[in-house]
Short mmCIF file of C-alpha atoms and ligand atoms in Angstrom, two decimals:
data_model
loop_
_atom_site.label_atom_id
_atom_site.label_comp_id
_atom_site.label_asym_id
_atom_site.label_seq_id
_atom_site.Cartn_x
_atom_site.Cartn_y
_atom_site.Cartn_z
CA UNK T 1 -42.34 17.04 -22.80
CA UNK T 2 -40.33 17.84 -19.76
CA UNK T 3 -36.60 17.86 -20.24
CA UNK T 4 -35.05 14.71 -18.82
CA UNK T 5 -33.21 15.46 -15.61
CA UNK T 6 -29.53 14.85 -15.99
CA UNK T 7 -26.59 16.01 -14.02
CA UNK T 8 -23.10 16.06 -15.40
CA UNK T 9 -20.20 14.41 -13.60
CA UNK T 10 -17.50 16.75 -12.36
CA UNK T 11 -14.30 17.17 -14.34
CA UNK T 12 -12.40 15.52 -11.50
CA UNK T 13 -14.46 12.38 -11.97
CA UNK T 14 -14.47 12.58 -15.75
CA UNK T 15 -10.71 13.07 -15.77
CA UNK T 16 -10.04 9.89 -13.79
CA UNK T 17 -7.69 7.58 -15.65
CA UNK T 18 -9.39 4.52 -17.17
CA UNK T 19 -9.76 1.73 -14.66
CA UNK T 20 -7.44 -0.83 -16.19
CA UNK T 21 -8.58 -3.61 -13.92
CA UNK T 22 -12.20 -3.38 -15.10
CA UNK T 23 -11.53 -5.65 -18.08
CA UNK T 24 -9.78 -8.15 -15.82
CA UNK T 25 -12.67 -8.09 -13.33
CA UNK T 26 -15.03 -8.91 -16.18
CA UNK T 27 -12.86 -11.79 -17.41
CA UNK T 28 -12.62 -13.09 -13.87
CA UNK T 29 -16.38 -13.07 -13.38
CA UNK T 30 -16.77 -14.80 -16.74
CA UNK T 31 -14.31 -17.54 -15.71
CA UNK T 32 -16.02 -18.05 -12.36
CA UNK T 33 -19.41 -18.22 -14.08
CA UNK T 34 -18.06 -20.93 -16.41
CA UNK T 35 -17.00 -22.93 -13.36
CA UNK T 36 -13.22 -22.53 -13.86
CA UNK T 37 -11.24 -23.61 -10.76
CA UNK T 38 -9.57 -20.23 -10.58
CA UNK T 39 -6.35 -19.63 -8.63
CA UNK T 40 -6.63 -15.92 -7.97
CA UNK T 41 -3.21 -14.34 -7.45
CA UNK T 42 -4.50 -10.85 -8.19
CA UNK T 43 -5.74 -9.95 -4.72
CA UNK T 44 -3.67 -7.70 -2.44
CA UNK T 45 -5.68 -8.69 0.62
CA UNK T 46 -4.51 -11.25 3.21
CA UNK T 47 -6.40 -14.57 3.11
CA UNK T 48 -5.45 -15.23 6.77
CA UNK T 49 -7.92 -14.05 9.46
CA UNK T 50 -7.15 -11.39 12.07
CA UNK T 51 -5.37 -12.97 15.09
CA UNK T 52 -7.83 -14.15 17.75
CA UNK T 53 -6.64 -11.96 20.62
CA UNK T 54 -7.43 -8.86 18.55
CA UNK T 55 -10.93 -10.09 17.69
CA UNK T 56 -11.53 -10.93 21.37
CA UNK T 57 -10.53 -7.42 22.41
CA UNK T 58 -12.91 -5.98 19.82
CA UNK T 59 -15.81 -8.06 21.15
CA UNK T 60 -15.29 -6.63 24.61
CA UNK T 61 -14.70 -3.06 23.43
CA UNK T 62 -17.86 -3.02 21.37
CA UNK T 63 -19.95 -3.44 24.54
CA UNK T 64 -18.53 -0.32 26.15
CA UNK T 65 -21.05 2.55 25.71
CA UNK T 66 -18.22 5.09 25.91
CA UNK T 67 -17.13 3.83 22.49
CA UNK T 68 -20.57 4.32 20.97
CA UNK T 69 -20.20 8.08 20.80
CA UNK T 70 -18.17 10.17 18.35
CA UNK T 71 -14.47 9.45 18.68
CA UNK T 72 -11.91 12.25 18.90
CA UNK T 73 -10.72 13.48 15.51
CA UNK T 74 -7.04 12.79 16.01
CA UNK T 75 -7.47 9.38 17.66
CA UNK T 76 -7.63 8.33 21.33
CA UNK T 77 -4.51 9.40 23.16
CA UNK T 78 -4.08 5.79 24.34
CA UNK T 79 -4.06 4.62 20.70
CA UNK T 80 -1.58 7.28 19.68
CA UNK T 81 0.60 6.37 22.64
CA UNK T 82 0.47 2.72 21.57
CA UNK T 83 1.62 3.78 18.09
CA UNK T 84 4.46 5.84 19.59
CA UNK T 85 5.42 2.87 21.79
CA UNK T 86 5.42 0.55 18.79
CA UNK T 87 7.62 2.95 16.77
CA UNK T 88 10.07 3.16 19.65
CA UNK T 89 10.25 -0.59 20.05
CA UNK T 90 10.29 -1.50 16.37
CA UNK T 91 12.37 1.34 14.91
CA UNK T 92 13.85 3.15 17.92
CA UNK T 93 12.07 6.29 16.67
CA UNK T 94 10.67 8.66 19.32
CA UNK T 95 7.33 10.28 18.56
CA UNK T 96 5.25 12.76 20.54
CA UNK T 97 1.90 10.97 20.74
CA UNK T 98 0.06 14.31 20.91
CA UNK T 99 1.50 16.05 17.86
CA UNK T 100 3.35 13.46 15.82
CA UNK T 101 0.73 10.69 15.54
CA UNK T 102 -2.63 10.93 13.78
CA UNK T 103 -5.19 8.13 13.45
CA UNK T 104 -6.55 7.36 9.98
CA UNK T 105 -9.48 5.36 8.62
CA UNK T 106 -6.97 3.10 6.90
CA UNK T 107 -3.79 4.58 5.44
CA UNK T 108 -5.52 4.90 2.05
CA UNK T 109 -7.71 7.57 3.61
CA UNK T 110 -4.71 9.63 4.72
CA UNK T 111 -2.89 9.17 1.43
CA UNK T 112 -6.01 10.21 -0.43
CA UNK T 113 -6.46 13.35 1.64
CA UNK T 114 -2.93 14.68 2.14
CA UNK T 115 -2.70 16.50 -1.21
CA UNK T 116 -5.84 18.49 -0.28
CA UNK T 117 -3.89 19.95 2.61
CA UNK T 118 -0.83 21.06 0.65
CA UNK T 119 -1.50 21.16 -3.08
CA UNK T 120 -2.86 24.15 -4.96
CA UNK T 121 -3.99 23.94 -8.59
CA UNK T 122 -0.92 23.64 -10.77
CA UNK T 123 1.40 22.39 -8.04
CA UNK T 124 3.32 19.22 -8.86
CA UNK T 125 3.33 15.98 -6.91
CA UNK T 126 6.13 13.48 -7.55
CA UNK T 127 4.54 10.07 -8.00
CA UNK T 128 6.28 6.69 -8.33
CA UNK T 129 5.13 4.48 -11.17
CA UNK T 130 4.30 1.58 -11.22
CA UNK T 131 2.61 2.40 -7.94
CA UNK T 132 -0.44 2.53 -5.75
CA UNK T 133 -3.11 4.21 -7.92
CA UNK T 134 -4.26 6.46 -5.06
CA UNK T 135 -1.16 8.70 -5.35
CA UNK T 136 -1.96 10.16 -8.79
CA UNK T 137 -5.72 10.17 -8.21
CA UNK T 138 -5.43 12.04 -4.89
CA UNK T 139 -3.17 14.51 -6.72
CA UNK T 140 -5.78 14.96 -9.45
CA UNK T 141 -8.57 15.51 -6.91
CA UNK T 142 -6.55 18.29 -5.29
CA UNK T 143 -5.99 19.99 -8.66
CA UNK T 144 -2.31 19.06 -8.71
CA UNK T 145 -0.24 17.59 -11.51
CA UNK T 146 1.54 14.26 -11.16
CA UNK T 147 5.13 14.02 -12.31
CA UNK T 148 5.85 10.35 -12.83
CA UNK T 149 9.02 8.91 -11.30
CA UNK T 150 9.54 5.60 -13.13
CA UNK T 151 10.60 2.66 -10.95
CA UNK T 152 12.88 0.51 -13.09
CA UNK T 153 14.51 -2.85 -12.57
CA UNK T 154 17.94 -1.42 -13.41
CA UNK T 155 17.59 1.05 -10.50
CA UNK T 156 16.32 -1.62 -8.10
CA UNK T 157 12.92 0.07 -8.40
CA UNK T 158 14.09 3.25 -6.68
CA UNK T 159 13.24 6.57 -8.36
CA UNK T 160 16.09 8.45 -10.05
CA UNK T 161 15.80 11.81 -8.29
CA UNK T 162 18.53 13.32 -10.46
CA UNK T 163 16.42 12.71 -13.56
CA UNK T 164 13.67 15.07 -12.40
CA UNK T 165 13.89 18.30 -14.45
CA UNK T 166 14.58 21.60 -12.65
CA UNK T 167 11.40 23.12 -14.08
CA UNK T 168 9.41 20.33 -12.38
CA UNK T 169 11.26 20.75 -9.11
CA UNK T 170 10.30 24.43 -9.00
CA UNK T 171 6.63 23.47 -8.88
CA UNK T 172 6.94 20.27 -6.87
CA UNK T 173 5.55 20.46 -3.36
CA UNK T 174 4.98 16.87 -2.29
CA UNK T 175 6.34 13.45 -3.15
CA UNK T 176 5.09 9.95 -2.53
CA UNK T 177 7.44 7.04 -1.97
CA UNK T 178 6.54 3.51 -0.90
CA UNK T 179 8.90 0.88 0.50
CA UNK T 180 8.64 -2.05 0.85
CA UNK T 181 7.03 -1.41 -2.51
CA UNK T 182 3.75 -2.45 -4.02
CA UNK T 183 3.82 -3.73 -6.76
CA UNK T 184 7.56 -4.33 -7.28
CA UNK T 185 8.29 -5.74 -3.77
CA UNK T 186 11.52 -3.69 -3.67
CA UNK T 187 12.96 -2.64 -0.30
CA UNK T 188 14.78 0.68 0.22
CA UNK T 189 17.91 1.14 2.31
CA UNK T 190 19.15 3.98 4.48
CA UNK T 191 21.19 5.54 1.68
CA UNK T 192 18.14 6.05 -0.45
CA UNK T 193 16.21 7.68 2.39
CA UNK T 194 19.19 9.89 3.10
CA UNK T 195 19.21 11.02 -0.52
CA UNK T 196 15.45 11.68 -0.37
CA UNK T 197 15.81 13.78 2.79
CA UNK T 198 18.57 15.93 1.25
CA UNK T 199 16.55 16.30 -1.95
CA UNK T 200 13.36 17.25 -0.08
CA UNK T 201 15.12 19.76 2.17
CA UNK T 202 16.88 21.41 -0.79
CA UNK T 203 13.76 21.64 -2.94
CA UNK T 204 11.18 22.23 -0.21
CA UNK T 205 9.16 19.10 -0.91
CA UNK T 206 7.04 17.27 1.65
CA UNK T 207 7.87 13.55 1.67
CA UNK T 208 4.98 11.16 2.20
CA UNK T 209 6.35 7.68 2.76
CA UNK T 210 3.86 4.83 2.52
CA UNK T 211 5.15 2.03 4.75
CA UNK T 212 2.11 -0.28 4.63
CA UNK T 213 4.33 -3.37 4.18
CA UNK T 214 7.13 -2.70 6.65
CA UNK T 215 6.20 -5.79 8.71
CA UNK T 216 5.71 -8.25 5.84
CA UNK T 217 9.40 -9.08 5.41
CA UNK T 218 11.47 -12.20 4.76
CA UNK T 219 14.66 -13.91 5.84
CA UNK T 220 14.61 -11.86 9.08
CA UNK T 221 15.66 -8.72 7.22
CA UNK T 222 13.60 -5.96 8.79
CA UNK T 223 12.88 -2.98 6.52
CA UNK T 224 13.72 0.49 7.83
CA UNK T 225 11.32 3.24 8.72
CA UNK T 226 11.95 6.46 6.78
CA UNK T 227 11.86 8.20 10.16
CA UNK T 228 14.92 6.29 11.36
CA UNK T 229 17.10 8.45 9.13
CA UNK T 230 18.24 11.76 10.69
CA UNK T 231 16.34 14.75 9.32
CA UNK T 232 13.33 12.74 8.12
CA UNK T 233 10.95 14.33 10.60
CA UNK T 234 11.87 17.79 9.30
CA UNK T 235 10.69 16.98 5.79
CA UNK T 236 8.14 14.22 5.96
CA UNK T 237 5.63 11.83 7.35
CA UNK T 238 5.16 8.11 7.19
CA UNK T 239 1.84 6.37 6.56
CA UNK T 240 1.24 3.11 8.30
CA UNK T 241 -1.54 0.68 8.68
CA UNK T 242 -2.65 -2.31 10.66
CA UNK T 243 -4.16 -3.78 7.51
CA UNK T 244 -1.31 -5.87 6.19
CA UNK T 245 0.63 -6.46 9.41
CA UNK T 246 -2.27 -7.95 11.40
CA UNK T 247 -4.60 -9.09 8.59
CA UNK T 248 -6.98 -6.26 9.41
CA UNK T 249 -7.79 -4.82 5.97
CA UNK T 250 -11.52 -4.84 6.70
CA UNK T 251 -11.24 -2.95 9.98
CA UNK T 252 -10.14 0.34 8.43
CA UNK T 253 -7.51 1.76 10.72
CA UNK T 254 -4.13 3.24 10.01
CA UNK T 255 -2.04 6.19 11.11
CA UNK T 256 0.35 8.87 9.96
CA UNK T 257 3.42 9.81 11.98
CA UNK T 258 6.25 12.32 11.72
CA UNK T 259 6.34 16.03 10.90
CA UNK T 260 3.85 17.79 13.19
CA UNK T 261 3.00 20.60 10.73
CA UNK T 262 2.22 18.12 7.98
CA UNK T 263 -0.01 16.15 10.33
CA UNK T 264 -1.70 19.38 11.43
CA UNK T 265 -2.57 20.11 7.78
CA UNK T 266 -3.88 16.61 7.17
CA UNK T 267 -5.83 16.79 10.42
CA UNK T 268 -7.49 20.05 9.27
CA UNK T 269 -8.80 18.33 6.15
CA UNK T 270 -9.97 15.34 8.15
CA UNK T 271 -11.82 17.26 10.86
CA UNK T 272 -13.88 18.80 8.07
CA UNK T 273 -14.65 15.50 6.35
CA UNK T 274 -14.70 12.64 8.84
CA UNK T 275 -15.14 12.08 12.53
CA UNK T 276 -12.37 9.67 13.35
CA UNK T 277 -12.11 5.93 13.86
CA UNK T 278 -14.64 3.86 15.90
CA UNK T 279 -13.07 3.72 19.34
CA UNK T 280 -13.68 0.00 19.75
CA UNK T 281 -11.46 -0.51 16.70
CA UNK T 282 -8.83 1.72 18.29
CA UNK T 283 -8.98 -0.39 21.47
CA UNK T 284 -8.54 -3.58 19.45
CA UNK T 285 -5.70 -1.91 17.56
CA UNK T 286 -3.84 -1.12 20.78
CA UNK T 287 -4.04 -4.85 21.45
CA UNK T 288 -2.82 -5.52 17.89
CA UNK T 289 0.20 -3.22 18.28
CA UNK T 290 1.20 -5.25 21.34
CA UNK T 291 0.97 -8.55 19.46
CA UNK T 292 3.70 -11.00 20.40
CA UNK T 293 6.50 -11.87 18.00
CA UNK T 294 5.35 -15.51 17.73
CA UNK T 295 2.07 -14.57 16.04
CA UNK T 296 3.81 -12.24 13.60
CA UNK T 297 6.51 -14.76 12.82
CA UNK T 298 3.83 -17.26 11.99
CA UNK T 299 2.25 -14.85 9.49
CA UNK T 300 5.64 -14.07 7.91
CA UNK T 301 6.60 -17.73 7.71
CA UNK T 302 3.34 -18.49 5.93
CA UNK T 303 4.04 -15.87 3.26
CA UNK T 304 7.69 -16.83 3.04
CA UNK T 305 6.84 -20.44 2.26
CA UNK T 306 4.51 -19.29 -0.52
CA UNK T 307 7.09 -16.84 -1.81
CA UNK T 308 9.69 -19.58 -2.05
CA UNK T 309 7.33 -21.87 -3.95
CA UNK T 310 6.35 -19.17 -6.44
CA UNK T 311 9.79 -17.56 -6.80
CA UNK T 312 11.65 -20.85 -7.25
CA UNK T 313 8.92 -22.17 -9.52
CA UNK T 314 8.89 -19.16 -11.83
CA UNK T 315 12.68 -18.94 -11.85
CA UNK T 316 12.90 -22.59 -12.95
CA UNK T 317 10.42 -21.81 -15.72
CA UNK T 318 12.75 -19.08 -17.01
CA UNK T 319 10.94 -15.98 -15.73
CA UNK T 320 13.05 -12.87 -15.13
CA UNK T 321 12.43 -11.61 -11.60
CA UNK T 322 14.02 -10.49 -8.35
CA UNK T 323 13.39 -12.37 -5.12
CA UNK T 324 11.02 -10.34 -2.92
CA UNK T 325 12.62 -9.22 0.35
CA UNK T 326 9.27 -7.99 1.65
CA UNK T 327 5.55 -7.51 0.78
CA UNK T 328 3.24 -10.28 -0.31
CA UNK T 329 3.80 -9.63 -4.01
CA UNK T 330 6.01 -11.00 -6.69
CA UNK T 331 6.80 -8.78 -9.68
CA UNK T 332 8.06 -10.48 -12.81
CA UNK T 333 8.65 -9.76 -16.47
CA UNK T 334 6.15 -11.48 -18.73
CA UNK T 335 7.61 -13.99 -21.23
CA UNK T 336 8.79 -12.71 -24.64
CA UNK T 337 6.01 -12.09 -27.13
CA UNK T 338 3.46 -11.04 -24.50
CA UNK T 339 2.29 -7.70 -23.15
CA UNK T 340 1.11 -7.37 -19.54
CA UNK T 341 -2.50 -7.65 -20.66
CA UNK T 342 -2.07 -10.44 -23.18
CA UNK T 343 -0.16 -12.54 -20.64
CA UNK T 344 -2.79 -12.04 -17.94
CA UNK T 345 -5.48 -13.08 -20.44
CA UNK T 346 -3.40 -16.05 -21.60
CA UNK T 347 -2.89 -17.33 -18.05
CA UNK T 348 -6.51 -16.85 -17.13
CA UNK T 349 -7.89 -18.55 -20.22
CA UNK T 350 -5.41 -21.41 -20.46
CA UNK T 351 -4.25 -22.04 -16.89
CA UNK T 352 -7.04 -20.66 -14.73
CA UNK T 353 -4.48 -18.49 -12.93
CA UNK T 354 -5.13 -14.78 -12.45
CA UNK T 355 -2.41 -12.17 -12.01
CA UNK T 356 -2.52 -8.38 -12.17
CA UNK T 357 -1.19 -6.67 -15.33
CA UNK T 358 1.79 -4.45 -14.50
CA UNK T 359 0.58 -1.58 -16.68
CA UNK T 360 -2.46 -1.26 -14.38
CA UNK T 361 -0.04 0.35 -11.90
CA UNK T 362 1.20 2.88 -14.47
CA UNK T 363 2.86 2.83 -17.89
CA UNK T 364 6.36 1.89 -16.63
CA UNK T 365 4.80 -1.37 -15.37
CA UNK T 366 4.13 -2.53 -18.93
CA UNK T 367 5.79 -5.86 -19.63
CA UNK T 368 5.35 -7.05 -16.03
CA UNK T 369 2.78 -9.01 -14.07
CA UNK T 370 2.16 -8.99 -10.31
CA UNK T 371 1.30 -12.13 -8.40
CA UNK T 372 0.00 -11.89 -4.82
CA UNK T 373 1.00 -14.50 -2.24
CA UNK T 374 -2.52 -14.63 -0.85
CA UNK T 375 -3.37 -18.30 -1.54
CA UNK T 376 -2.21 -21.43 0.30
CA UNK T 377 1.13 -23.11 -0.46
CA UNK T 378 -0.75 -26.04 -1.98
CA UNK T 379 -2.62 -23.78 -4.40
CA UNK T 380 0.61 -21.91 -5.11
CA UNK T 381 2.30 -25.15 -6.13
CA UNK T 382 -0.59 -25.92 -8.39
CA UNK T 383 -0.43 -22.43 -9.90
CA UNK T 384 3.25 -22.96 -10.77
CA UNK T 385 2.44 -26.32 -12.37
CA UNK T 386 -0.35 -24.84 -14.41
CA UNK T 387 1.75 -21.86 -15.55
CA UNK T 388 4.53 -24.29 -16.56
CA UNK T 389 2.17 -26.07 -18.94
CA UNK T 390 1.17 -22.98 -20.91
CA UNK T 391 4.41 -21.07 -21.46
C1 LIG X 1 -2.78 -1.90 1.08
C2 LIG X 1 -2.03 -0.65 0.81
C3 LIG X 1 -2.28 0.54 1.51
C4 LIG X 1 -3.36 0.83 2.46
O1 LIG X 1 -4.11 0.06 3.07
P1 LIG X 1 -5.13 0.52 4.16
O2 LIG X 1 -5.94 -0.70 4.33
O3 LIG X 1 -5.94 1.66 3.61
O4 LIG X 1 -4.36 0.92 5.35
C5 LIG X 1 -1.48 1.63 1.28
N1 LIG X 1 -0.51 1.59 0.40
C6 LIG X 1 -0.24 0.51 -0.31
C7 LIG X 1 0.89 0.54 -1.26
C8 LIG X 1 -1.00 -0.65 -0.15
O5 LIG X 1 -0.74 -1.71 -0.90
#
């Protein structure tokens, strides 16, 4: 008998934290199979299509043979100039398109790769929790150790930098922050960024700010860019994406801007792993970055209407939550007597409404549930009615 061929998974794969959403995915499939009229509020992906003028531009760009060849690693200069122009117009931040803008295959790609450029085994990365699962996983893949910064309601979901022990700070080399925040929907102000910049400069920590939701805001209150605060460019970079702003999650394009040395490091990793973004997508993205305010207002108004229905509805039902100032998420405490998981199961089985359990974003998210505003207002109203009947 020949020995059966088997090859062991690497430690980095074996050490991945358990995928907490797997159980939910299974329950969801089960419900769909049974024919439940499911209202799925668990999806962080816009249900609205990409604006037409962007799709039109893509159709044209795709026919250009110049775009059929390998793109440049760092992105077309015209794309990077469009990003710089957008930053100037939106945030009054000046960027050198050549050295301070880097194209990404979606911001997730850049976030996933940045620790490889700066983290050695044993180095510490400061990671907000609850948070985007890529931060700790990218840290793990680079051999680094995550130090969790809990985001708590009492601190308006901002990390308490003073609570980080000195011994951790000695080994910390990089920190992730994310505002407007997924999953808590919190928005950060200039004072917080100022504190972060002082902290990073003092402790020699590279700040990686994930600003994926900066354009999904409400009540005309525009969130800040981290780079608007003096000194930010000395200590950090900002990740951005066209995904959420222009309903382009499937297109896979984003960018990183800010500190040129940090972008150089990230670029080094990328040139050895990928070959840039399809140029036709970059062309369409230039068009996207020049999108008129009317189109964007329409997108925001759509989410705002849904937010108001869900926020007012849940508030009237006695839920404890803060009104989202940005993002298309709503983060609320689960009712007394439930855990995150048991409440998600309860809603799915008895109301046909699916949310995401807060603990799936990290232990400090236990006791919370996240609802996404990615269904129509009509369905949102129905979701509130259904929830009201089972709590
Ligand atoms: C959606 C999202 C991203 C990235 O999206 P891309 O499509 O990869 O640009 C990054 N961070 C957070 C917090 C997100 O929710």
